[in-house]
Amino acid sequence: MSDNILVGVRIRPLIPREVNEASAVHWKIGDGESILQIDPSSRRSLCSPYKFDRVFGMDCNNEDIYCSIAEGIIESALAGFNATIFAYGQTSSGKTYTMMGDKQEPGIIPLAIRNIFQSIENNPDREYLIRVSYMEIYNETITDLLASRDQKGKGLAVREDISGNVYVADLKEECINSEEMLLAIMKKGNKNRHVAASNMNDRSSRSHAIFRLILESRERSEGDDSDVAVTVSHLNLVDLAGSENASQTGATGDRLKEGGFINKSLFMLGRVISQLSEGEQFVNFRDSKLTRILQLSLGGNAKTAVVCTVTPVGIEQTHSTLRFASRAKAVKNKPVVNEVLSDAALLKRYAMEIKTLQNSLAKERSTDKAQEVDKVREMLDEKERKNQELLQKISELKENLVVSSLPRESARNIGI
Ligand SMILES: Nc1ncnc2c1ncn2[C@@H]1O[C@H](COP(=O)(O)OP(=O)(O)OP(=O)(O)O)[C@@H](O)[C@H]1O
């Protein structure tokens, strides 16, 4: 099975700054799948249309983008496929608005979180273990957005395990068991992200942010389930920093330096996409942290979607984004469901640990306590304390599992 990267293009409405400057609109949407440059006064076409899987006009909202581009990818991640959605575009084109949104209009990330917990609720026959990490690449340094200030060191290293999987060493992963908990973690990470004002955007992201969920799931069962396969998938939701032109953003000093890093890593991403779209044998994944971390999502074992955001007033930069989007459309991935039978899956290890603890508890309880009372009363107290600890540990492990509140299908069939 081979899947092309799904590509959507979104043109945002004019923002107040552009309205005040009486900026002209240079782009027109064709039929929901194409976009072309027009002359603002005559509205005559100035180029042949760029075609994509979907093109979203100024009146589309985040929910529209989510339903057409993201929902299928999120469902695939829940079914065990690695998946990635990223937003790409020039500064101020609406990437953060699309990925994160705001209170009135939640973006792809909060909508995905809601979708994931609704799907779990609708699927009572499986149990899930969900972990989250949140990192940013700022000036080519990886920072953990979930680490407290005193835990932040010099930056995290990208490593490769013996199977060739790329990972970020020492990145914090938190187990989460509710939508509210995950949203709170997302907000905490957002607060830690590098943001600054520029002439183009009052809150310009100065880093690439990768919000990653690791989803493990397996059939729920009562009996001996040690050989039940666990599916494990990585879902990356990525808000890239925007390409920028110093003469437009007015960047100087630190901002100029950041812009240099941003443009360079986006150039590397563009080159990787180009190489993949042309089927080249050698691909420069290792030339930037961003392409290294996203390696699997670009031409690998993953379902990937990209939302390319453009402004209605940009001309050269919009063409440049659309060329990137056209190349991305030609990239093929090879997604497969990742099933794990070994104890590499945390869910498997949890299940085994729960079972071992339950066995020890049963053993402890079967000891003839009456005899022991005669002998050493303190020993009994000690055993009781140990039992409580085991029970506590079992319930803590179980708390991390996310399951539907509905009865399992099998239980419903026999009327439980
Ligand atoms: N679809 C939209 N509808 C209304 N306003 C939007 C839309 N998209 C973006 N905006 C507004 O445009 C401005 C820039 O958006 P945003 O910060 O998301 O851009 P960005 O691409 O993430 O920029 P940067 O690369 O500088 O971080 C913000 O004020 C945002 O509220």
Short mmCIF file of C-alpha atoms and ligand atoms in Angstrom, two decimals:
data_model
loop_
_atom_site.label_atom_id
_atom_site.label_comp_id
_atom_site.label_asym_id
_atom_site.label_seq_id
_atom_site.Cartn_x
_atom_site.Cartn_y
_atom_site.Cartn_z
CA MET A 1 0.00 0.00 0.00
CA SER A 2 1.34 3.43 -0.89
CA ASP A 3 -0.27 6.72 0.02
CA ASN A 4 0.46 10.15 -1.34
CA ILE A 5 0.78 12.99 1.12
CA LEU A 6 -2.64 14.65 1.40
CA VAL A 7 -2.30 18.34 0.60
CA GLY A 8 -4.73 21.11 1.46
CA VAL A 9 -4.20 24.82 0.81
CA ARG A 10 -5.89 27.47 2.92
CA ILE A 11 -6.12 31.15 2.08
CA ARG A 12 -6.96 33.28 5.09
CA PRO A 13 -9.11 36.44 5.01
CA LEU A 14 -7.48 39.86 5.11
CA ILE A 15 -6.40 40.72 8.65
CA PRO A 16 -6.95 44.22 10.14
CA ARG A 17 -3.39 45.37 9.28
CA GLU A 18 -3.95 44.49 5.61
CA VAL A 19 -7.40 46.12 5.58
CA ASN A 20 -5.87 49.33 7.02
CA GLU A 21 -3.19 49.25 4.35
CA ALA A 22 -5.92 48.73 1.70
CA SER A 23 -4.07 45.64 0.47
CA ALA A 24 -5.36 44.05 -2.71
CA VAL A 25 -6.42 40.39 -3.00
CA HIS A 26 -4.26 38.61 -5.60
CA TRP A 27 -5.66 35.07 -5.42
CA LYS A 28 -8.85 33.31 -6.40
CA ILE A 29 -10.10 29.83 -5.54
CA GLY A 30 -11.20 27.70 -8.49
CA ASP A 31 -13.55 24.82 -7.68
CA GLY A 32 -12.45 23.87 -4.16
CA GLU A 33 -9.40 22.09 -5.58
CA SER A 34 -7.47 24.85 -7.32
CA ILE A 35 -6.10 28.32 -6.70
CA LEU A 36 -4.73 30.89 -9.12
CA GLN A 37 -3.22 34.38 -9.14
CA ILE A 38 -5.42 37.13 -10.55
CA ASP A 39 -5.03 40.76 -11.42
CA PRO A 40 -6.81 42.54 -8.51
CA SER A 41 -8.50 45.17 -10.70
CA SER A 42 -9.53 43.19 -13.79
CA ARG A 43 -9.71 39.80 -11.92
CA ARG A 44 -8.04 38.27 -15.00
CA SER A 45 -6.03 35.06 -14.34
CA LEU A 46 -2.29 35.58 -14.27
CA CYS A 47 -1.17 31.95 -14.02
CA SER A 48 -2.47 28.48 -14.62
CA PRO A 49 -4.27 27.04 -11.59
CA TYR A 50 -2.39 25.08 -8.95
CA LYS A 51 -4.37 21.93 -8.10
CA PHE A 52 -4.52 20.19 -4.72
CA ASP A 53 -6.63 17.66 -2.83
CA ARG A 54 -8.57 20.55 -1.31
CA VAL A 55 -8.34 24.34 -1.40
CA PHE A 56 -10.06 26.25 1.39
CA GLY A 57 -11.32 29.77 0.79
CA MET A 58 -11.51 32.74 3.13
CA ASP A 59 -14.90 31.69 4.48
CA CYS A 60 -13.77 28.20 5.59
CA ASN A 61 -13.26 27.62 9.27
CA ASN A 62 -11.01 25.27 11.25
CA GLU A 63 -13.76 22.68 11.57
CA ASP A 64 -14.03 22.53 7.73
CA ILE A 65 -10.27 21.96 7.46
CA TYR A 66 -10.41 19.36 10.22
CA CYS A 67 -13.21 17.36 8.60
CA SER A 68 -11.67 17.32 5.11
CA ILE A 69 -7.99 16.92 5.90
CA ALA A 70 -7.38 15.86 9.48
CA GLU A 71 -10.17 13.56 10.65
CA GLY A 72 -9.20 10.58 8.47
CA ILE A 73 -5.57 10.90 9.53
CA ILE A 74 -6.52 10.94 13.22
CA GLU A 75 -8.73 7.87 12.77
CA SER A 76 -5.80 6.12 11.07
CA ALA A 77 -3.55 6.96 14.01
CA LEU A 78 -6.10 5.39 16.36
CA ALA A 79 -6.11 2.30 14.15
CA GLY A 80 -2.33 1.92 14.54
CA PHE A 81 -0.82 3.91 11.65
CA ASN A 82 1.89 6.49 12.29
CA ALA A 83 0.47 9.83 11.23
CA THR A 84 1.53 13.44 10.83
CA ILE A 85 -0.28 16.65 10.07
CA PHE A 86 1.70 19.82 9.59
CA ALA A 87 1.02 23.40 8.70
CA TYR A 88 3.43 25.11 6.33
CA GLY A 89 3.44 28.68 4.99
CA GLN A 90 4.98 32.15 5.14
CA THR A 91 4.93 34.15 8.35
CA SER A 92 1.46 35.44 9.28
CA SER A 93 -0.35 33.15 6.83
CA GLY A 94 -2.36 31.35 9.57
CA LYS A 95 -0.43 28.19 10.56
CA THR A 96 -0.91 28.62 14.32
CA TYR A 97 -4.52 29.70 13.72
CA THR A 98 -5.08 26.47 11.76
CA MET A 99 -3.26 24.11 14.15
CA MET A 100 -4.16 25.64 17.48
CA GLY A 101 -7.01 28.08 16.76
CA ASP A 102 -8.47 30.06 19.61
CA LYS A 103 -11.31 29.79 22.18
CA GLN A 104 -14.02 30.62 19.63
CA GLU A 105 -12.55 28.47 16.89
CA PRO A 106 -10.40 25.56 18.11
CA GLY A 107 -7.81 24.37 15.60
CA ILE A 108 -6.68 20.95 14.38
CA ILE A 109 -4.86 20.00 17.61
CA PRO A 110 -7.75 20.59 20.08
CA LEU A 111 -10.22 19.13 17.56
CA ALA A 112 -8.01 16.04 17.23
CA ILE A 113 -7.90 15.68 21.01
CA ARG A 114 -11.71 15.80 21.16
CA ASN A 115 -11.98 13.32 18.27
CA ILE A 116 -9.57 10.85 19.93
CA PHE A 117 -11.49 10.72 23.20
CA GLN A 118 -14.85 10.48 21.38
CA SER A 119 -13.52 7.56 19.31
CA ILE A 120 -12.31 5.78 22.44
CA GLU A 121 -15.71 6.29 24.03
CA ASN A 122 -17.34 4.77 20.92
CA ASN A 123 -15.04 1.76 20.97
CA PRO A 124 -15.67 -0.11 24.23
CA ASP A 125 -13.86 -3.25 23.05
CA ARG A 126 -10.39 -1.72 23.20
CA GLU A 127 -8.27 -0.15 25.90
CA TYR A 128 -5.78 2.62 25.25
CA LEU A 129 -2.67 4.04 26.74
CA ILE A 130 -1.87 7.57 25.60
CA ARG A 131 1.35 9.44 26.11
CA VAL A 132 2.13 12.99 25.03
CA SER A 133 5.30 14.93 24.40
CA TYR A 134 5.69 18.46 23.15
CA MET A 135 8.93 19.88 21.79
CA GLU A 136 10.10 22.87 19.82
CA ILE A 137 13.07 23.37 17.54
CA TYR A 138 14.33 26.85 18.22
CA ASN A 139 17.51 28.05 16.50
CA GLU A 140 18.25 24.40 15.63
CA THR A 141 18.10 23.42 19.33
CA ILE A 142 15.43 20.98 20.56
CA THR A 143 13.68 22.08 23.74
CA ASP A 144 11.15 20.16 25.81
CA LEU A 145 8.04 22.36 26.10
CA LEU A 146 6.73 20.23 28.98
CA ALA A 147 9.89 20.47 31.12
CA SER A 148 9.96 22.91 34.00
CA ARG A 149 12.46 25.75 33.81
CA ASP A 150 15.00 24.06 36.11
CA GLN A 151 14.84 20.81 34.05
CA LYS A 152 15.71 22.62 30.84
CA GLY A 153 19.28 21.98 29.85
CA LYS A 154 21.30 22.74 26.79
CA GLY A 155 18.90 21.13 24.37
CA LEU A 156 17.96 17.55 23.54
CA ALA A 157 19.80 15.21 21.22
CA VAL A 158 18.33 13.28 18.28
CA ARG A 159 19.31 9.59 18.43
CA GLU A 160 18.62 6.42 16.48
CA ASP A 161 17.84 3.04 18.06
CA ILE A 162 19.11 -0.28 16.72
CA SER A 163 16.06 -0.66 14.47
CA GLY A 164 16.84 2.69 12.86
CA ASN A 165 14.00 4.57 14.59
CA VAL A 166 14.80 8.20 15.25
CA TYR A 167 13.95 9.55 18.70
CA VAL A 168 14.67 12.54 20.89
CA ALA A 169 16.62 11.47 23.96
CA ASP A 170 15.29 12.53 27.39
CA LEU A 171 12.12 14.08 25.97
CA LYS A 172 9.45 14.02 28.66
CA GLU A 173 6.43 11.82 27.93
CA GLU A 174 3.36 12.19 30.12
CA CYS A 175 0.66 9.51 30.42
CA ILE A 176 -2.73 11.11 30.06
CA ASN A 177 -6.16 9.70 30.73
CA SER A 178 -8.65 12.43 29.86
CA GLU A 179 -9.37 15.10 27.27
CA GLU A 180 -9.11 17.83 29.92
CA MET A 181 -5.70 16.61 31.05
CA LEU A 182 -4.40 16.57 27.48
CA LEU A 183 -5.75 20.04 26.72
CA ALA A 184 -4.12 21.36 29.90
CA ILE A 185 -0.77 19.88 28.83
CA MET A 186 -1.13 21.39 25.36
CA LYS A 187 -1.76 24.83 26.92
CA LYS A 188 1.20 24.46 29.26
CA GLY A 189 3.47 23.67 26.27
CA ASN A 190 2.07 26.58 24.25
CA LYS A 191 2.98 29.00 27.05
CA ASN A 192 6.60 27.82 26.86
CA ARG A 193 6.89 28.29 23.11
CA HIS A 194 9.11 31.06 21.67
CA VAL A 195 6.87 33.78 20.26
CA ALA A 196 7.67 37.41 19.33
CA ALA A 197 6.12 40.37 17.54
CA SER A 198 7.14 41.33 14.02
CA ASN A 199 5.85 43.85 11.47
CA MET A 200 3.90 40.98 9.88
CA ASN A 201 2.51 39.22 12.96
CA ASP A 202 1.97 40.38 16.58
CA ARG A 203 2.54 36.81 17.79
CA SER A 204 4.95 35.21 15.39
CA SER A 205 6.12 31.67 16.26
CA ARG A 206 9.90 31.64 16.36
CA SER A 207 10.19 27.85 16.49
CA HIS A 208 8.83 24.67 14.91
CA ALA A 209 6.56 22.93 17.45
CA ILE A 210 5.87 19.20 17.44
CA PHE A 211 2.97 17.99 19.58
CA ARG A 212 3.30 14.20 19.64
CA LEU A 213 0.86 11.57 20.89
CA ILE A 214 1.89 7.95 21.27
CA LEU A 215 -1.25 5.84 21.06
CA GLU A 216 -1.20 2.23 22.19
CA SER A 217 -4.27 0.04 22.14
CA ARG A 218 -5.40 -3.56 22.34
CA GLU A 219 -8.54 -5.67 22.68
CA ARG A 220 -9.94 -5.66 26.18
CA SER A 221 -10.27 -9.12 27.65
CA GLU A 222 -10.71 -10.75 31.04
CA GLY A 223 -8.67 -13.92 30.61
CA ASP A 224 -5.01 -14.61 29.88
CA ASP A 225 -4.26 -11.92 27.33
CA SER A 226 -0.49 -11.90 27.35
CA ASP A 227 -0.27 -12.65 23.62
CA VAL A 228 -2.82 -10.07 22.45
CA ALA A 229 -1.18 -7.76 19.89
CA VAL A 230 -0.86 -4.13 20.80
CA THR A 231 -0.95 -1.45 18.10
CA VAL A 232 1.42 1.45 18.66
CA SER A 233 1.33 4.64 16.63
CA HIS A 234 2.94 8.04 16.74
CA LEU A 235 0.80 11.03 15.83
CA ASN A 236 2.73 14.26 15.15
CA LEU A 237 0.84 17.53 14.98
CA VAL A 238 3.28 20.14 13.78
CA ASP A 239 3.08 23.93 13.68
CA LEU A 240 6.09 25.09 11.68
CA ALA A 241 7.61 28.53 11.99
CA GLY A 242 6.95 30.63 8.87
CA SER A 243 9.42 31.55 6.17
CA GLU A 244 10.16 35.23 6.35
CA ASN A 245 11.73 38.07 4.53
CA ALA A 246 13.65 40.43 6.86
CA SER A 247 12.68 43.46 4.79
CA GLN A 248 9.00 42.70 5.45
CA THR A 249 9.20 41.57 9.07
CA GLY A 250 11.62 44.37 10.06
CA ALA A 251 13.67 41.80 12.00
CA THR A 252 16.98 42.85 13.54
CA GLY A 253 19.24 41.35 16.24
CA ASP A 254 17.89 38.14 17.81
CA ARG A 255 14.79 38.16 15.59
CA LEU A 256 16.98 38.31 12.47
CA LYS A 257 19.09 35.42 13.77
CA GLU A 258 15.92 33.37 14.48
CA GLY A 259 14.60 34.18 11.01
CA GLY A 260 17.87 32.88 9.53
CA PHE A 261 17.49 29.54 11.36
CA ILE A 262 13.81 29.31 10.38
CA ASN A 263 14.48 29.96 6.68
CA LYS A 264 17.40 27.54 6.64
CA SER A 265 15.46 24.64 8.18
CA LEU A 266 12.48 25.29 5.89
CA PHE A 267 14.86 25.29 2.95
CA MET A 268 16.11 21.86 4.12
CA LEU A 269 12.52 20.64 4.45
CA GLY A 270 11.80 21.89 0.92
CA ARG A 271 14.87 20.09 -0.38
CA VAL A 272 13.86 16.81 1.29
CA ILE A 273 10.35 17.11 -0.18
CA SER A 274 11.85 17.82 -3.59
CA GLN A 275 14.15 14.81 -3.42
CA LEU A 276 11.32 12.56 -2.29
CA SER A 277 8.94 13.83 -4.97
CA GLU A 278 11.56 13.09 -7.62
CA GLY A 279 12.23 9.63 -6.19
CA GLU A 280 15.90 10.34 -5.51
CA GLN A 281 17.87 7.57 -3.84
CA PHE A 282 19.67 9.82 -1.37
CA VAL A 283 17.59 12.15 0.76
CA ASN A 284 19.19 14.78 3.04
CA PHE A 285 17.16 13.98 6.18
CA ARG A 286 20.18 14.47 8.41
CA ASP A 287 20.81 18.08 7.42
CA SER A 288 18.35 19.57 9.90
CA LYS A 289 16.71 18.55 13.18
CA LEU A 290 13.26 19.12 11.68
CA THR A 291 13.70 16.72 8.76
CA ARG A 292 15.44 14.21 11.00
CA ILE A 293 12.56 14.17 13.50
CA LEU A 294 9.94 14.06 10.74
CA GLN A 295 11.88 11.51 8.67
CA LEU A 296 9.31 8.75 9.19
CA SER A 297 6.44 11.06 8.22
CA LEU A 298 8.12 12.13 4.99
CA GLY A 299 8.42 9.20 2.61
CA GLY A 300 8.23 6.57 5.32
CA ASN A 301 5.81 4.49 7.34
CA ALA A 302 3.18 7.16 7.99
CA LYS A 303 -0.01 8.77 6.79
CA THR A 304 0.76 12.43 6.29
CA ALA A 305 -1.23 15.55 5.54
CA VAL A 306 0.00 19.08 5.08
CA VAL A 307 -2.05 22.24 5.25
CA CYS A 308 -0.26 24.97 3.33
CA THR A 309 -1.44 28.38 4.44
CA VAL A 310 -1.20 31.45 2.23
CA THR A 311 -2.13 35.10 2.52
CA PRO A 312 -4.37 36.76 -0.08
CA VAL A 313 -1.91 39.64 -0.48
CA GLY A 314 1.41 37.79 -0.90
CA ILE A 315 2.50 37.13 -4.46
CA GLU A 316 6.00 35.64 -4.60
CA GLN A 317 5.71 34.00 -1.19
CA THR A 318 2.34 32.49 -2.04
CA HIS A 319 3.76 31.10 -5.31
CA SER A 320 6.66 29.66 -3.32
CA THR A 321 4.30 27.97 -0.81
CA LEU A 322 2.16 26.59 -3.64
CA ARG A 323 5.24 25.16 -5.36
CA PHE A 324 6.19 23.46 -2.09
CA ALA A 325 2.63 22.12 -1.80
CA SER A 326 2.74 20.78 -5.38
CA ARG A 327 5.96 18.90 -4.67
CA ALA A 328 4.56 17.54 -1.39
CA LYS A 329 1.58 16.14 -3.31
CA ALA A 330 3.90 13.92 -5.32
CA VAL A 331 5.51 12.34 -2.23
CA LYS A 332 4.44 8.77 -1.54
CA ASN A 333 4.47 7.14 1.88
CA LYS A 334 4.20 3.48 2.80
CA PRO A 335 1.97 3.31 5.85
CA VAL A 336 1.37 0.02 7.67
CA VAL A 337 -0.38 -0.72 10.96
CA ASN A 338 2.24 -1.12 13.67
CA GLU A 339 1.40 -4.21 15.71
CA VAL A 340 3.67 -5.22 18.55
CA LEU A 341 3.62 -8.64 20.16
CA SER A 342 6.72 -8.18 22.29
CA ASP A 343 6.76 -6.21 25.53
CA ALA A 344 8.11 -3.18 23.66
CA ALA A 345 4.66 -1.64 24.02
CA LEU A 346 4.16 0.11 27.32
CA LEU A 347 0.57 -1.09 27.40
CA LYS A 348 1.80 -4.68 27.26
CA ARG A 349 4.26 -4.09 30.07
CA TYR A 350 1.52 -2.44 32.14
CA ALA A 351 -0.82 -5.39 31.55
CA MET A 352 1.90 -7.83 32.55
CA GLU A 353 2.82 -5.81 35.61
CA ILE A 354 -0.83 -5.64 36.70
CA LYS A 355 -1.10 -9.41 36.30
CA THR A 356 2.09 -10.10 38.27
CA LEU A 357 0.93 -7.78 41.03
CA GLN A 358 -2.49 -9.43 41.13
CA ASN A 359 -0.82 -12.83 41.44
CA SER A 360 1.38 -11.67 44.30
CA LEU A 361 -1.65 -10.20 45.99
CA ALA A 362 -3.54 -13.47 45.70
CA LYS A 363 -0.51 -15.34 47.10
CA GLU A 364 -0.15 -12.96 50.01
CA ARG A 365 -3.84 -13.33 50.83
CA SER A 366 -3.79 -17.12 50.71
CA THR A 367 -1.23 -17.37 53.50
CA ASP A 368 -2.81 -18.57 56.72
CA LYS A 369 -2.87 -15.38 58.68
CA ALA A 370 -4.45 -16.90 61.80
CA GLN A 371 -1.32 -18.91 62.52
CA GLU A 372 0.82 -15.93 62.04
CA VAL A 373 -1.25 -13.84 64.44
CA ASP A 374 -0.25 -16.31 67.10
CA LYS A 375 3.33 -15.99 66.12
CA VAL A 376 4.14 -12.44 65.17
CA ARG A 377 1.43 -9.81 65.05
CA GLU A 378 3.79 -7.23 63.53
CA MET A 379 4.50 -9.52 60.63
CA LEU A 380 0.82 -9.57 59.79
CA ASP A 381 0.64 -5.80 59.90
CA GLU A 382 3.59 -5.70 57.58
CA LYS A 383 1.83 -8.08 55.16
CA GLU A 384 -1.32 -5.99 55.28
CA ARG A 385 0.67 -2.87 54.48
CA LYS A 386 2.30 -4.66 51.56
CA ASN A 387 -1.11 -5.74 50.27
CA GLN A 388 -2.32 -2.16 50.39
CA GLU A 389 0.73 -1.04 48.47
CA LEU A 390 0.13 -3.67 45.79
CA LEU A 391 -3.52 -2.68 45.50
CA GLN A 392 -2.52 0.96 45.26
CA LYS A 393 0.03 0.19 42.53
CA ILE A 394 -2.54 -1.82 40.55
CA SER A 395 -5.05 0.98 40.74
CA GLU A 396 -2.40 3.56 39.73
CA LEU A 397 -1.46 1.52 36.66
CA LYS A 398 -5.11 1.02 35.76
CA GLU A 399 -5.76 4.75 36.09
CA ASN A 400 -3.49 5.37 33.11
CA LEU A 401 -5.60 3.23 30.83
CA VAL A 402 -8.26 5.01 28.84
CA VAL A 403 -11.40 3.04 28.13
CA SER A 404 -14.92 3.77 27.02
CA SER A 405 -17.60 4.20 29.69
CA LEU A 406 -19.88 2.00 27.54
CA PRO A 407 -20.07 -1.77 28.17
CA ARG A 408 -17.94 -3.92 25.87
CA GLU A 409 -19.64 -5.39 22.79
CA SER A 410 -19.07 -8.93 24.06
CA ALA A 411 -20.60 -8.02 27.46
CA ARG A 412 -23.60 -6.42 25.75
CA ASN A 413 -24.19 -9.50 23.61
CA ILE A 414 -24.62 -11.70 26.67
CA GLY A 415 -26.72 -9.08 28.43
CA ILE A 416 -24.28 -7.97 31.17
N1 LIG B 1 -8.51 31.80 8.85
C1 LIG B 1 -8.31 32.91 9.57
N2 LIG B 1 -9.35 33.69 9.90
C2 LIG B 1 -9.16 34.81 10.61
N3 LIG B 1 -7.95 35.26 11.04
C3 LIG B 1 -6.88 34.52 10.75
C4 LIG B 1 -7.00 33.30 10.00
N4 LIG B 1 -5.77 32.78 9.86
C5 LIG B 1 -4.93 33.61 10.50
N5 LIG B 1 -5.59 34.66 11.03
C6 LIG B 1 -4.98 35.77 11.77
O1 LIG B 1 -3.79 36.14 11.08
C7 LIG B 1 -2.74 36.43 11.97
C8 LIG B 1 -1.54 35.52 11.71
O2 LIG B 1 -1.92 34.17 11.98
P1 LIG B 1 -0.95 33.10 12.62
O3 LIG B 1 -0.25 33.65 13.81
O4 LIG B 1 -1.71 31.87 12.77
O5 LIG B 1 0.13 32.98 11.44
P2 LIG B 1 1.40 32.02 11.36
O6 LIG B 1 1.41 31.51 9.98
O7 LIG B 1 1.38 31.03 12.45
O8 LIG B 1 2.57 33.07 11.54
P3 LIG B 1 4.09 32.88 12.06
O9 LIG B 1 4.79 32.04 11.05
O10 LIG B 1 4.62 34.28 12.07
O11 LIG B 1 4.02 32.28 13.40
C9 LIG B 1 -3.32 36.26 13.37
O12 LIG B 1 -3.73 37.52 13.82
C10 LIG B 1 -4.52 35.36 13.16
O13 LIG B 1 -5.52 35.57 14.12
#
